[in-house]
């Protein structure tokens, strides 16, 4: 390691420790920024000589990163990862600087930063989950993200594990020299109607999709079978695994299958990988029950229509109170128009509290969904208000978008 | 008319920013007044139905061109407008109902020509952000929305602007949108009618040909006021 890089690593550790100590952050971004300022080439330097896997896509990155890291840990090596979702260069630097020099790294990567990350870190593997509309005030078009993936992967040497059911992911991934296709499903198709290859119209039918220009779903190497709550992964060589996870939701089981396929590429057999993933509980505060001013509250994060689509599937049928908190800061995207793409109608009849800095937007949306609700702008107060309509022993469900979730999480210890 | 029919045009191609919300807002506001109403999600794989009120949303460059081709071939929308149908077209939809707009590579594409408006690629920074427009349509007043578009639009003599831009970019010349007869285009994208119930009711009154009873709009008006204040400061309260 170059002297400058070593200096940068030490400075990163010191700043991150300070940041955690004074409580200004989760202690990953500030230090990484300092490190990169001291040694701009250090990211590539830290990536050399170890296995690096990157995980990218619009939704499920943080959880899938955690699942893949858990799988790789079964090899006995300590794995470095950006577990709190700091998924840009500073977060990558902090993660790589945080453990032994040779430790394998699993890095959640912002979809916009994937091309730069491929260039700098030359990862061994890229796990590509899904692409859909998110923060359009920043990225403008999801198709442009797919095109940048395609261009970056065409020149890379990494093995790609990609979702064969998402046309935008396939368009971005198929230029890579080696791709393992997983039929991981996609519920949200509203962004894939126009063919990314020719501009024509993609037709979805009987579990597959194609365009008249010849762009079509690749033959999957790993297929999925879903029956109610049971998800089974079927590998091309005939092996079948039923997925059992501690974290809830069909979307997490589908992500686990992708992570298992990725783990095999990195030398961990799928059965061992899935067993380790089954033990993962909360992921960066998500899915677990926290105490919000004494009220047991299950915290969930959804920040765009596709993510909401999946969470609504998860909470459908619950009848306890639910708080929905929406902000529109830069990290959330400043345009909450996407609330009108979310089928809130599926929440059905249950006590609902609209909250967050953009609760007025949410309240109008819920009103047109025909849902009775209250509006309490402050999320803490909203949880307290919701708890008053909870039956004894029933926890409150809280779904926030990015900053609304993180603000509440920071104030709420595990219950 | 026995049943008011509203169609969201090609939600599979044009609906990037929650634009489908406009159809839903119109539908519910008619329904709440006891008007028999039907909301149709008119996807691009079927023939566009003839209805009383159409909404068009935003879309990415490729799907925008595809939607224009399909609408032009079928001719249904132009025919309906000639027969008095009402159209609300936002963002890419606004450009589509105009005379011409640029494709992704900059090549000009013929629009449907329902509005005398020509769109060209913006040379400066992409206009992205909150936008406030003082509307010239009767009873509509201040409009609040969000814009995100790569083109700027120049109106010809047979279209008039929707209004004057107070905050934001809009058409790029101090105005936003265009109106011609019962066709309204605007860069206020996404669910513009959710933030501006007065505009929704104007379109509904055109489509039904009658004056509409007031609704309990306290949520909508709270939102309208909040967004105006966020953009204009306190003076938004007085003018809104």
XYZ file of C-alpha atoms in Angstrom, chain B residues 21-224:
204
model
C -52.963 11.255 -10.535
C -54.620 13.884 -12.726
C -57.098 11.349 -14.090
C -57.824 10.114 -10.572
C -58.378 13.643 -9.229
C -60.823 14.464 -12.054
C -62.644 11.166 -11.579
C -63.084 11.565 -7.815
C -64.110 15.206 -8.033
C -66.852 14.277 -10.502
C -67.871 11.249 -8.427
C -68.120 13.313 -5.231
C -70.585 15.591 -6.969
C -72.785 12.707 -7.989
C -71.807 12.905 -11.656
C -71.812 9.502 -13.370
C -68.188 9.097 -14.404
C -65.852 6.460 -15.779
C -62.023 6.485 -15.614
C -60.200 4.556 -18.326
C -56.510 3.655 -18.268
C -55.991 3.683 -22.035
C -52.796 1.672 -22.552
C -50.920 1.861 -25.835
C -51.611 -1.742 -26.851
C -55.271 -0.980 -27.574
C -57.144 1.580 -29.656
C -57.617 4.896 -27.855
C -61.306 5.257 -26.960
C -63.316 8.369 -27.818
C -64.028 10.103 -24.475
C -64.905 13.529 -23.070
C -61.693 14.339 -21.240
C -58.125 13.147 -21.823
C -55.058 13.505 -19.637
C -51.524 13.019 -20.967
C -48.502 12.710 -18.714
C -44.747 12.940 -18.937
C -42.450 10.319 -20.403
C -38.854 9.631 -21.237
C -37.594 10.561 -24.710
C -38.062 7.147 -26.359
C -41.563 6.425 -25.048
C -42.545 10.038 -25.867
C -41.784 9.527 -29.568
C -43.508 6.127 -29.573
C -46.637 7.600 -27.964
C -46.694 10.448 -30.517
C -46.476 8.019 -33.434
C -49.329 5.882 -32.101
C -51.566 8.853 -31.340
C -50.862 10.383 -34.757
C -51.608 7.161 -36.667
C -54.876 6.542 -34.851
C -56.056 10.150 -35.148
C -58.604 9.546 -32.375
C -57.349 12.287 -30.112
C -57.389 14.995 -32.813
C -60.862 13.896 -33.885
C -62.161 13.991 -30.317
C -60.735 17.483 -29.799
C -62.446 18.641 -33.009
C -65.663 17.289 -31.465
C -65.157 19.261 -28.267
C -63.175 16.919 -26.006
C -61.104 18.484 -23.215
C -57.358 17.724 -22.959
C -54.908 18.296 -20.121
C -51.366 17.525 -21.253
C -48.392 17.902 -18.906
C -44.638 17.832 -19.483
C -43.785 15.464 -22.379
C -47.534 15.223 -23.047
C -47.618 19.005 -23.514
C -44.844 18.743 -26.093
C -46.682 15.885 -27.853
C -49.878 17.888 -28.369
C -47.815 20.795 -29.709
C -46.615 21.132 -33.301
C -43.035 19.880 -32.917
C -40.539 18.697 -30.305
C -37.007 17.269 -30.332
C -36.251 13.533 -30.022
C -33.404 12.316 -27.781
C -30.876 12.966 -30.575
C -32.289 16.450 -31.163
C -34.043 15.558 -34.444
C -37.418 17.308 -34.732
C -40.518 15.134 -34.331
C -43.936 16.284 -35.525
C -46.398 16.546 -32.670
C -50.164 16.263 -32.914
C -50.611 19.972 -33.603
C -53.454 20.454 -31.123
C -51.569 23.420 -29.695
C -49.666 26.008 -31.750
C -46.444 25.398 -29.824
C -42.941 24.426 -30.891
C -40.469 22.887 -28.426
C -36.716 22.981 -28.796
C -33.939 21.580 -26.633
C -32.996 23.866 -23.793
C -29.423 25.090 -24.232
C -28.974 25.960 -20.584
C -29.428 23.877 -17.464
C -32.410 21.517 -17.367
C -35.292 23.290 -15.582
C -35.904 21.185 -12.461
C -37.759 22.503 -9.436
C -40.841 24.099 -7.960
C -42.754 26.340 -10.344
C -45.444 28.939 -9.658
C -47.629 30.310 -12.440
C -50.252 33.037 -12.288
C -52.904 31.623 -14.581
C -54.837 33.647 -17.100
C -57.695 31.133 -17.104
C -60.813 32.399 -15.424
C -61.098 31.514 -11.738
C -57.898 29.468 -11.649
C -55.530 31.955 -10.000
C -52.122 30.850 -8.808
C -50.887 27.436 -9.913
C -48.201 25.502 -8.029
C -46.278 22.551 -9.391
C -42.953 20.905 -10.095
C -41.199 21.028 -13.451
C -38.495 18.775 -14.926
C -38.000 19.038 -18.675
C -35.242 19.314 -21.250
C -37.133 21.442 -23.781
C -38.353 25.029 -23.981
C -41.493 25.978 -25.859
C -42.439 28.896 -28.091
C -46.095 29.609 -28.784
C -47.506 30.590 -32.159
C -50.321 33.105 -32.659
C -53.215 30.662 -32.227
C -52.248 29.543 -28.709
C -52.193 31.646 -25.562
C -50.035 30.892 -22.528
C -51.570 29.177 -19.506
C -50.067 31.945 -17.405
C -47.145 34.041 -16.287
C -44.261 32.344 -14.461
C -43.593 33.766 -10.974
C -41.046 31.122 -9.916
C -39.344 28.628 -12.244
C -38.789 28.417 -16.000
C -41.893 27.016 -17.773
C -41.839 27.770 -21.516
C -38.612 29.723 -20.992
C -39.907 33.170 -21.953
C -41.628 34.139 -18.716
C -44.778 32.189 -19.533
C -45.834 28.599 -18.959
C -48.007 26.264 -20.948
C -50.473 26.873 -23.702
C -54.250 26.939 -24.173
C -56.240 26.668 -27.314
C -59.957 26.021 -27.068
C -60.329 23.176 -24.601
C -56.749 21.922 -24.879
C -54.438 22.890 -22.015
C -50.724 22.120 -21.896
C -48.299 22.857 -19.047
C -44.866 22.051 -17.676
C -46.353 21.680 -14.186
C -45.938 17.921 -14.257
C -47.216 15.042 -12.210
C -50.413 15.490 -10.263
C -50.800 19.225 -11.000
C -54.548 18.931 -10.400
C -54.000 17.581 -6.874
C -52.240 20.815 -5.935
C -54.618 23.013 -7.923
C -58.251 21.913 -7.525
C -59.501 25.076 -9.248
C -57.873 23.976 -12.508
C -59.367 20.492 -12.110
C -62.830 21.962 -11.706
C -62.434 24.260 -14.712
C -61.628 21.235 -16.904
C -64.556 19.302 -15.421
C -66.938 22.207 -16.019
C -65.808 22.345 -19.675
C -66.304 18.608 -20.066
C -69.719 18.502 -18.383
C -70.974 21.871 -19.622
C -72.269 22.814 -16.197
C -71.340 24.757 -13.101
C -70.059 22.539 -10.288
C -71.029 22.494 -6.637
C -68.157 23.286 -4.231
C -66.403 20.434 -2.391
C -64.702 20.233 0.989
C -61.228 21.065 -0.281
C -59.438 21.868 2.972
C -56.697 19.289 2.353
C -56.127 20.437 -1.217
C -56.133 24.097 -0.208
C -53.724 23.439 2.692
C -51.361 21.849 0.195
C -51.863 24.638 -2.352
